[in-house]
Every structure is written in structure tokens, then in C-alpha cells.
Amino acid sequence: MTDVAIIGFGVVGSGAYDTIRDGRTPLRVKKILDLAVRPGMEDVMTTDYEEILRDPSIVTVAESIGGLHPAKEFVLAALKAGKNVVTANKLLMSTCYRELMETAAQNGVCIRFTPSAGGGIPWLSSLRRTARAGKINKIEGILNGTTNFILDKMDREQGDFDAVLKEAQDLGYAEKDPSSDIDGLDVRYKVALSCNVATGLTANPDEIPAYGIRYIRSCDFVWMKERGLTCKLLGNYRLREDGSVALFVQPTFLPADSLFASVQKNFNLVKLTGDRVGDLAFYGQGAGKNPTGFALVQDMLDLLQADAAGEYVFRPAQVNNTDTCFRYYLRTPDGVVTVTEPISVFAMGETMQSMPQGTFVAAIQE
Ligand code: HSE
């Protein structure tokens, strides 16, 4: 048996715990850290992180606290104590990528973050495998379960935005602050991490333009339906010939019979195009206790066989969105719809600055 610890016993941490307790893995949860010890769990729970750091039998720490602080300090302390770390924390991983990866390498341990993009889908681990023997030219995907749940319900059942968001929160899909989901920031972190894993570069999430679905309303679905379209929030990565990358997040109108359009509920679908392997697609539940907890356990298991952290190149990714073009749908808060000629993602960002607050924008993919 290999001893592990879980820090943060919320949705994801308890999902990982339940998976390990099923007894199908050679893992044992020796300690769980949280703010309070739950009745009946006194033997395994603690409020003292030092107990975990000082325990030489604990080889891996699963971080499921979420947010930047104190998660970052806890992760750094685990790495410096010679423990591997697995995490579902996309905010932490994408904003502190270089520091965390370097600290792991310096301490001869590993940090894995597969559940931080795609929930239960082995997306980042498969991307990593694909990228080690080929070039990744394109990634396009539905990478947020909450917004897919909302868009799906608004499309199929004419659901009301706020009511459907509440349902997604109750099901444990949404972030503590769901603005991150509906404003596209969550997908921005996942696109940055996908770029890092695909290229070995380090993308700054703040440089990735992101439009969300906060302002989408039922009138937009009426417009789409008349034209045989539906809307999905897509994260995008494209490798350019000069080695820079196009990275962006935007609601996208797609033919209602396309592959992405068929993705329902909290499911995610992400596609890569590799120079040798061609197209690969990965589909599954992108959010929720069991899928994400399961993926955290999969990373722990991978670490049992993994070598210590390898070599990393931390060159900053140059983001260039000037030649990736779409026609855009713009609907102002007072209901005026404009469809643009094909313009670049970069030019759209400039256009948006002159649009009224509350304008909904989506790319049209034909
Ligand atoms: N809030 C995220 C989502 C959780 O809805 O996809 C999984 O990253």
C-alpha cells in the first residue's frame, strides 16, 4: 500500500477519498487536512498540516483546496518536503506554472494536474503523451461543465439563465464564485495549461482573450435556431508557423448537427490535431465530485510508476491572435444584432471596447 494525503475535503477531495475507499487501488488515505475534523473521521482527519509534511510514509499530497492561497503555500511546502503533488487547481497551476514545476524538479518529485482541465477526462495526460512524440497544431474544446450545462438547458428546454446556473451550482459543477465559469476565465486557465502541456512553453492566462456567456439570453437562441445553429463555449489553441500561438476563449455558434453541438449536460469534449496522429477527441464529464476525484486518483496512480520530474523549457508563449478570423454575432443589451464580416480575434477585442456593457458576443463557425 502507498500512503497519500488529501488536503481540502470538499467536492473533489471527497470524490478522490471515495474512489480510494472502493479498494481497487494500492493507495491508502493516511491523512485528510481540513479546517475542522468531521465527527466519525477523527482517525484520518487533521487540522495540522505539519502532521502530513512530517510523515515520511506519505509520498503524495492531493491538493483540493482550490483558489490561489493558501493552496500555493501548501503545495510548495509539500514539494519541498519531497512529496509528489496532484491537483485539480487550474487557477493555481496556470498562474504559478513555472514556479511549481521548477520546485518539483528541484526537489526530485512530480506535480500532476490532469483533473484541472476536463474534470474526469484524461485530457492533459493524453495530450502530454501525444506531445512527446509529435507536434500539436490545434486544440479546440468544450472545457467547462457549468457553462455547457447552462447552454444545453437553454437550448433544449428554453431554461432561464439564472435558474440553470443555480442548478449547476447545486450539482457541484460551478466554482465557488461562478463568475469564473460564466465569464470564460475557468476555460482560459484550461487553455493556458493545454498550451503548456502541448508545447513546453508557458502561457500567461491574462494574455488570453476570453468572452463568456454571462449576457446570453433566450433571444440569442431564437436567432440561432432560425439558422440551424447552437452555441458552445470553446477554448482554442493554434500553433502558428513562427512558433507563436493563437489562444482564445469564445462562445461559438455551430451547426446544430455538429459533434460539439451533441455534447450535453456537464460533459466536455476536447479535440486535438497532431502533425502525425491527426485528429483525436476526448469526451467525458468535465466537472463534478466523482469524475474529478477519480481523475485525481488516476494521477496518483500514474505517479507510482513515473520517473521524477524531467526537463522543462519555460519560454513564455507569444500569443498572437491577429490572423485567426471569424464572423461575429454581437447583440447589444437593447437587442440590436450585428453580424460582422470575418475579422481576427484580436480585432474583435478592439471592437468590443466600443460596445456597451452587457453585449453578448459569439463567433460563428460555419
Ligand atoms: N467549474 C468547473 C466546470 C469545474 O464547470 O467545468 C471543473 O473544472
Short mmCIF file of C-alpha atoms and ligand atoms in Angstrom, two decimals:
data_model
loop_
_atom_site.label_atom_id
_atom_site.label_comp_id
_atom_site.label_asym_id
_atom_site.label_seq_id
_atom_site.Cartn_x
_atom_site.Cartn_y
_atom_site.Cartn_z
CA MET A 1 0.00 0.00 0.00
CA THR A 2 1.14 3.54 -0.78
CA ASP A 3 0.10 6.25 1.68
CA VAL A 4 -1.30 9.52 0.39
CA ALA A 5 -2.85 12.62 1.95
CA ILE A 6 -5.71 14.79 0.78
CA ILE A 7 -5.76 18.48 1.64
CA GLY A 8 -9.19 20.12 1.32
CA PHE A 9 -12.18 17.86 1.83
CA GLY A 10 -14.75 19.50 -0.43
CA VAL A 11 -16.33 18.22 -3.64
CA VAL A 12 -13.15 16.98 -5.35
CA GLY A 13 -11.26 15.83 -2.24
CA SER A 14 -14.16 13.72 -1.02
CA GLY A 15 -14.60 12.31 -4.54
CA ALA A 16 -10.97 11.16 -4.51
CA TYR A 17 -11.41 9.73 -1.00
CA ASP A 18 -14.45 7.70 -2.05
CA THR A 19 -12.59 6.33 -5.07
CA ILE A 20 -9.67 5.18 -2.92
CA ARG A 21 -12.02 3.70 -0.32
CA ASP A 22 -13.53 1.48 -3.03
CA GLY A 23 -10.33 -0.53 -2.53
CA ARG A 24 -9.42 -1.15 -6.15
CA THR A 25 -6.08 0.69 -5.96
CA PRO A 26 -2.86 0.16 -3.99
CA LEU A 27 -3.46 3.56 -2.33
CA ARG A 28 -4.40 4.32 1.26
CA VAL A 29 -5.51 7.73 2.54
CA LYS A 30 -3.44 8.24 5.65
CA LYS A 31 -4.45 11.82 6.42
CA ILE A 32 -7.02 14.37 5.31
CA LEU A 33 -6.46 18.03 6.15
CA ASP A 34 -9.39 20.40 6.51
CA LEU A 35 -10.45 23.34 8.67
CA ALA A 36 -12.33 21.05 11.05
CA VAL A 37 -12.29 17.33 11.84
CA ARG A 38 -15.58 15.68 10.89
CA PRO A 39 -17.28 13.52 13.50
CA GLY A 40 -16.51 9.86 12.92
CA MET A 41 -13.35 10.67 10.91
CA GLU A 42 -11.04 11.51 13.84
CA ASP A 43 -8.60 8.73 12.93
CA VAL A 44 -7.88 10.09 9.45
CA MET A 45 -8.62 13.83 9.62
CA THR A 46 -6.37 16.55 10.96
CA THR A 47 -6.25 20.34 11.06
CA ASP A 48 -2.45 20.36 11.35
CA TYR A 49 -0.60 20.29 8.01
CA GLU A 50 2.73 19.62 9.76
CA GLU A 51 1.47 16.13 10.58
CA ILE A 52 1.34 15.42 6.86
CA LEU A 53 4.59 17.13 5.96
CA ARG A 54 6.47 15.30 8.72
CA ASP A 55 5.09 11.86 7.87
CA PRO A 56 7.71 10.12 5.67
CA SER A 57 5.26 7.40 4.68
CA ILE A 58 3.07 9.91 2.79
CA VAL A 59 4.52 10.05 -0.72
CA THR A 60 1.82 12.07 -2.49
CA VAL A 61 -0.32 15.00 -1.45
CA ALA A 62 -3.58 15.62 -3.32
CA GLU A 63 -4.45 19.32 -3.22
CA SER A 64 -8.17 20.03 -3.50
CA ILE A 65 -8.42 23.28 -1.55
CA GLY A 66 -8.85 25.36 -4.70
CA GLY A 67 -8.01 29.05 -5.18
CA LEU A 68 -4.54 30.59 -5.02
CA HIS A 69 -3.96 30.98 -1.28
CA PRO A 70 -3.27 29.09 0.87
CA ALA A 71 -3.24 26.32 -1.78
CA LYS A 72 0.01 27.62 -3.26
CA GLU A 73 1.85 27.67 0.07
CA PHE A 74 0.58 24.18 0.89
CA VAL A 75 1.67 22.79 -2.48
CA LEU A 76 5.13 24.39 -2.28
CA ALA A 77 5.59 23.03 1.24
CA ALA A 78 4.68 19.51 0.10
CA LEU A 79 7.09 19.65 -2.86
CA LYS A 80 9.89 20.96 -0.63
CA ALA A 81 9.17 18.16 1.83
CA GLY A 82 9.87 15.71 -1.01
CA LYS A 83 6.28 14.74 -1.71
CA ASN A 84 4.62 14.44 -5.11
CA VAL A 85 1.58 16.63 -5.62
CA VAL A 86 -1.57 16.04 -7.66
CA THR A 87 -4.08 18.83 -8.05
CA ALA A 88 -7.31 19.86 -9.74
CA ASN A 89 -6.48 23.54 -9.21
CA LYS A 90 -6.34 25.17 -12.65
CA LEU A 91 -6.07 28.71 -11.26
CA LEU A 92 -3.02 27.77 -9.22
CA MET A 93 -1.37 25.66 -11.91
CA SER A 94 -1.88 28.10 -14.76
CA THR A 95 -0.80 31.21 -12.86
CA CYS A 96 2.18 29.68 -11.00
CA TYR A 97 3.13 27.04 -13.57
CA ARG A 98 6.83 27.70 -13.85
CA GLU A 99 7.46 28.15 -10.12
CA LEU A 100 5.62 24.95 -9.23
CA MET A 101 7.16 22.82 -11.98
CA GLU A 102 10.65 24.08 -11.14
CA THR A 103 10.17 23.49 -7.42
CA ALA A 104 9.06 19.93 -8.16
CA ALA A 105 12.09 19.31 -10.38
CA GLN A 106 14.49 20.84 -7.83
CA ASN A 107 13.15 18.50 -5.17
CA GLY A 108 13.14 15.39 -7.37
CA VAL A 109 9.38 14.97 -7.19
CA CYS A 110 6.46 15.39 -9.60
CA ILE A 111 3.40 17.57 -9.82
CA ARG A 112 0.47 16.33 -11.93
CA PHE A 113 -2.68 18.25 -12.73
CA THR A 114 -4.79 16.20 -15.13
CA PRO A 115 -8.13 16.96 -13.39
CA SER A 116 -7.52 20.69 -13.66
CA ALA A 117 -8.70 20.64 -17.28
CA GLY A 118 -11.54 18.39 -18.39
CA GLY A 119 -12.58 17.04 -14.96
CA GLY A 120 -12.74 13.25 -15.32
CA ILE A 121 -11.36 13.15 -18.85
CA PRO A 122 -7.72 12.01 -19.18
CA TRP A 123 -7.18 15.04 -21.41
CA LEU A 124 -3.93 16.59 -20.16
CA SER A 125 -2.32 13.19 -19.54
CA SER A 126 -3.20 12.12 -23.11
CA LEU A 127 -2.08 15.46 -24.50
CA ARG A 128 1.23 15.01 -22.70
CA ARG A 129 1.69 11.56 -24.24
CA THR A 130 0.77 12.85 -27.70
CA ALA A 131 3.01 15.91 -27.49
CA ARG A 132 6.13 13.94 -26.51
CA ALA A 133 6.34 12.34 -29.98
CA GLY A 134 4.61 14.88 -32.23
CA LYS A 135 3.63 18.48 -32.80
CA ILE A 136 0.20 19.66 -31.62
CA ASN A 137 -1.13 22.05 -34.25
CA LYS A 138 -4.61 22.72 -32.92
CA ILE A 139 -6.79 22.22 -29.84
CA GLU A 140 -10.46 23.12 -29.70
CA GLY A 141 -12.82 22.15 -26.92
CA ILE A 142 -15.73 22.48 -24.59
CA LEU A 143 -13.78 22.68 -21.33
CA ASN A 144 -16.32 23.93 -18.81
CA GLY A 145 -19.10 21.72 -17.44
CA THR A 146 -21.10 24.53 -15.83
CA THR A 147 -21.47 26.61 -18.97
CA ASN A 148 -22.17 23.58 -21.12
CA PHE A 149 -24.90 22.58 -18.67
CA ILE A 150 -26.40 26.08 -18.95
CA LEU A 151 -26.15 26.34 -22.74
CA ASP A 152 -27.57 22.85 -23.21
CA LYS A 153 -30.58 23.57 -20.99
CA MET A 154 -31.19 26.97 -22.55
CA ASP A 155 -31.08 25.38 -25.99
CA ARG A 156 -33.13 22.22 -25.40
CA GLU A 157 -35.54 23.33 -22.68
CA GLN A 158 -35.58 27.12 -23.06
CA GLY A 159 -34.26 27.28 -19.46
CA ASP A 160 -33.76 30.62 -17.71
CA PHE A 161 -30.07 31.55 -17.29
CA ASP A 162 -30.10 32.26 -13.54
CA ALA A 163 -32.21 29.20 -12.65
CA VAL A 164 -30.00 26.85 -14.67
CA LEU A 165 -26.84 28.35 -13.16
CA LYS A 166 -28.26 27.69 -9.69
CA GLU A 167 -28.92 24.07 -10.71
CA ALA A 168 -25.31 23.69 -11.91
CA GLN A 169 -24.09 25.08 -8.58
CA ASP A 170 -26.29 22.66 -6.63
CA LEU A 171 -24.84 19.77 -8.65
CA GLY A 172 -21.30 20.78 -7.63
CA TYR A 173 -20.18 21.79 -11.14
CA ALA A 174 -19.65 25.51 -10.65
CA GLU A 175 -16.72 27.23 -8.99
CA LYS A 176 -17.27 28.87 -5.57
CA ASP A 177 -17.54 32.12 -7.47
CA PRO A 178 -19.36 31.08 -10.66
CA SER A 179 -18.24 34.29 -12.41
CA SER A 180 -15.13 32.33 -13.28
CA ASP A 181 -17.27 29.82 -15.20
CA ILE A 182 -19.68 32.19 -16.93
CA ASP A 183 -17.08 34.81 -17.86
CA GLY A 184 -14.81 32.24 -19.54
CA LEU A 185 -11.95 32.61 -17.02
CA ASP A 186 -12.05 28.95 -16.00
CA VAL A 187 -11.62 27.94 -19.65
CA ARG A 188 -8.84 30.49 -20.02
CA TYR A 189 -6.84 28.68 -17.29
CA LYS A 190 -7.52 25.36 -19.01
CA VAL A 191 -6.40 26.71 -22.40
CA ALA A 192 -3.19 28.04 -20.82
CA LEU A 193 -2.46 24.64 -19.26
CA SER A 194 -3.28 22.82 -22.51
CA CYS A 195 -0.86 25.13 -24.35
CA ASN A 196 1.86 24.49 -21.75
CA VAL A 197 1.49 20.74 -21.96
CA ALA A 198 1.24 20.78 -25.78
CA THR A 199 4.29 22.98 -26.39
CA GLY A 200 6.52 23.08 -23.31
CA LEU A 201 6.02 26.87 -23.37
CA THR A 202 4.44 28.83 -20.53
CA ALA A 203 1.27 30.72 -21.42
CA ASN A 204 0.14 33.61 -19.26
CA PRO A 205 -3.65 33.21 -18.77
CA ASP A 206 -4.03 37.00 -18.50
CA GLU A 207 -2.94 37.30 -22.14
CA ILE A 208 -5.73 35.05 -23.41
CA PRO A 209 -8.82 36.95 -24.58
CA ALA A 210 -11.94 35.39 -23.09
CA TYR A 211 -15.61 36.10 -23.71
CA GLY A 212 -18.13 34.24 -21.59
CA ILE A 213 -21.85 33.58 -21.62
CA ARG A 214 -22.95 35.94 -18.82
CA TYR A 215 -25.02 38.01 -21.24
CA ILE A 216 -26.57 35.24 -23.34
CA ARG A 217 -30.40 35.33 -23.35
CA SER A 218 -33.20 33.28 -24.89
CA CYS A 219 -33.47 35.77 -27.80
CA ASP A 220 -29.98 34.65 -28.91
CA PHE A 221 -31.18 31.05 -29.07
CA VAL A 222 -34.16 32.14 -31.20
CA TRP A 223 -31.72 33.79 -33.63
CA MET A 224 -29.58 30.64 -33.71
CA LYS A 225 -32.48 28.22 -34.11
CA GLU A 226 -33.76 30.10 -37.17
CA ARG A 227 -30.38 29.42 -38.75
CA GLY A 228 -29.83 25.81 -37.63
CA LEU A 229 -27.16 26.77 -35.07
CA THR A 230 -26.46 26.24 -31.39
CA CYS A 231 -23.93 27.84 -29.01
CA LYS A 232 -20.97 26.28 -27.19
CA LEU A 233 -18.21 27.98 -25.19
CA LEU A 234 -14.96 26.90 -26.88
CA GLY A 235 -11.37 27.16 -25.74
CA ASN A 236 -8.86 27.39 -28.59
CA TYR A 237 -5.15 26.88 -29.19
CA ARG A 238 -3.45 27.06 -32.57
CA LEU A 239 0.26 26.74 -33.22
CA ARG A 240 1.42 29.36 -35.74
CA GLU A 241 4.27 28.83 -38.20
CA ASP A 242 6.59 31.25 -36.39
CA GLY A 243 6.19 29.30 -33.13
CA SER A 244 3.81 31.78 -31.51
CA VAL A 245 0.33 30.62 -30.55
CA ALA A 246 -3.24 31.82 -31.03
CA LEU A 247 -5.08 31.35 -27.73
CA PHE A 248 -8.65 32.49 -27.12
CA VAL A 249 -11.96 31.59 -25.45
CA GLN A 250 -15.29 32.50 -27.02
CA PRO A 251 -18.92 31.44 -27.27
CA THR A 252 -19.22 29.91 -30.73
CA PHE A 253 -22.29 29.33 -32.88
CA LEU A 254 -22.02 25.92 -34.53
CA PRO A 255 -24.27 23.85 -36.81
CA ALA A 256 -26.82 22.12 -34.58
CA ASP A 257 -25.82 18.73 -36.05
CA SER A 258 -22.06 19.12 -35.41
CA LEU A 259 -20.05 16.98 -32.99
CA PHE A 260 -19.66 19.76 -30.41
CA ALA A 261 -23.39 20.52 -30.59
CA SER A 262 -24.17 16.97 -29.43
CA VAL A 263 -22.37 17.48 -26.08
CA GLN A 264 -24.98 17.67 -23.33
CA LYS A 265 -25.17 18.47 -19.60
CA ASN A 266 -21.86 18.87 -17.73
CA PHE A 267 -19.92 16.91 -20.39
CA ASN A 268 -16.79 18.23 -22.06
CA LEU A 269 -15.36 17.38 -25.48
CA VAL A 270 -11.88 18.43 -26.48
CA LYS A 271 -10.16 17.73 -29.80
CA LEU A 272 -6.50 17.93 -30.74
CA THR A 273 -4.88 17.85 -34.16
CA GLY A 274 -1.36 16.45 -34.18
CA ASP A 275 1.04 16.53 -37.13
CA ARG A 276 1.38 12.75 -37.18
CA VAL A 277 -1.57 11.36 -35.29
CA GLY A 278 -4.17 13.63 -36.93
CA ASP A 279 -7.40 14.29 -35.03
CA LEU A 280 -8.10 12.82 -31.59
CA ALA A 281 -11.17 13.62 -29.47
CA PHE A 282 -11.68 13.20 -25.72
CA TYR A 283 -15.15 13.15 -24.19
CA GLY A 284 -16.48 12.80 -20.64
CA GLN A 285 -17.77 14.59 -17.57
CA GLY A 286 -15.83 17.81 -17.22
CA ALA A 287 -16.99 18.64 -13.68
CA GLY A 288 -18.43 17.01 -10.58
CA LYS A 289 -17.32 15.13 -7.49
CA ASN A 290 -16.85 11.60 -8.80
CA PRO A 291 -15.28 12.26 -12.22
CA THR A 292 -12.85 14.90 -10.94
CA GLY A 293 -11.99 12.95 -7.77
CA PHE A 294 -11.43 9.89 -9.95
CA ALA A 295 -9.01 11.80 -12.19
CA LEU A 296 -7.09 12.97 -9.12
CA VAL A 297 -6.64 9.34 -8.09
CA GLN A 298 -5.54 8.42 -11.64
CA ASP A 299 -2.74 10.99 -11.35
CA MET A 300 -1.70 9.49 -8.00
CA LEU A 301 -1.54 6.07 -9.64
CA ASP A 302 0.46 7.36 -12.61
CA LEU A 303 2.98 8.78 -10.15
CA LEU A 304 3.60 5.34 -8.70
CA GLN A 305 5.26 4.44 -11.99
CA ALA A 306 6.58 7.85 -13.02
CA ASP A 307 10.15 8.99 -13.03
CA ALA A 308 11.00 12.19 -11.18
CA ALA A 309 10.24 15.43 -13.00
CA GLY A 310 12.10 15.78 -16.28
CA GLU A 311 13.50 18.74 -18.17
CA TYR A 312 11.20 21.69 -18.87
CA VAL A 313 11.61 24.65 -21.18
CA PHE A 314 9.83 27.62 -19.63
CA ARG A 315 9.97 30.04 -22.55
CA PRO A 316 6.93 32.36 -22.35
CA ALA A 317 4.39 31.63 -25.07
CA GLN A 318 3.98 34.50 -27.56
CA VAL A 319 0.23 34.93 -28.02
CA ASN A 320 -0.75 36.18 -31.48
CA ASN A 321 -4.45 36.23 -32.45
CA THR A 322 -4.14 38.53 -35.45
CA ASP A 323 -4.79 36.04 -38.24
CA THR A 324 -7.43 33.71 -36.77
CA CYS A 325 -10.67 35.09 -38.18
CA PHE A 326 -14.41 34.55 -37.62
CA ARG A 327 -17.67 36.27 -38.42
CA TYR A 328 -19.00 37.50 -35.06
CA TYR A 329 -22.54 37.84 -33.71
CA LEU A 330 -22.97 40.88 -31.46
CA ARG A 331 -26.22 41.58 -29.59
CA THR A 332 -26.40 44.73 -27.51
CA PRO A 333 -28.44 44.86 -24.26
CA ASP A 334 -31.21 46.70 -26.14
CA GLY A 335 -31.48 43.84 -28.64
CA VAL A 336 -29.66 45.15 -31.71
CA VAL A 337 -27.98 42.27 -33.57
CA THR A 338 -24.95 42.80 -35.82
CA VAL A 339 -23.07 40.12 -37.70
CA THR A 340 -19.55 41.19 -38.69
CA GLU A 341 -17.51 40.31 -41.75
CA PRO A 342 -14.70 37.84 -40.93
CA ILE A 343 -12.35 39.65 -38.54
CA SER A 344 -9.50 38.42 -36.35
CA VAL A 345 -9.89 37.50 -32.68
CA PHE A 346 -7.55 40.39 -31.94
CA ALA A 347 -9.65 42.89 -33.95
CA MET A 348 -12.78 41.64 -32.20
CA GLY A 349 -11.18 42.54 -28.87
CA GLU A 350 -10.71 46.11 -30.12
CA THR A 351 -14.31 46.26 -31.39
CA MET A 352 -15.65 45.06 -28.04
CA GLN A 353 -14.09 48.03 -26.29
CA SER A 354 -16.56 50.33 -28.05
CA MET A 355 -19.61 48.11 -27.43
CA PRO A 356 -21.98 48.77 -24.50
CA GLN A 357 -21.52 46.78 -21.26
CA GLY A 358 -23.72 43.69 -21.44
CA THR A 359 -23.20 42.99 -25.16
CA PHE A 360 -23.21 39.28 -25.94
CA VAL A 361 -20.57 38.18 -28.44
CA ALA A 362 -20.14 34.81 -30.17
CA ALA A 363 -18.07 33.56 -33.09
CA ILE A 364 -19.93 31.89 -35.94
CA GLN A 365 -18.30 28.65 -37.09
CA GLU A 366 -19.54 27.61 -40.50
N1 HSE B 1 -16.34 24.73 -12.62
C1 HSE B 1 -15.63 23.83 -13.48
C2 HSE B 1 -16.54 23.43 -14.62
C3 HSE B 1 -15.22 22.62 -12.69
O1 HSE B 1 -17.74 23.69 -14.55
O2 HSE B 1 -16.06 22.87 -15.61
C4 HSE B 1 -14.30 21.69 -13.42
O3 HSE B 1 -13.12 22.32 -13.80
#
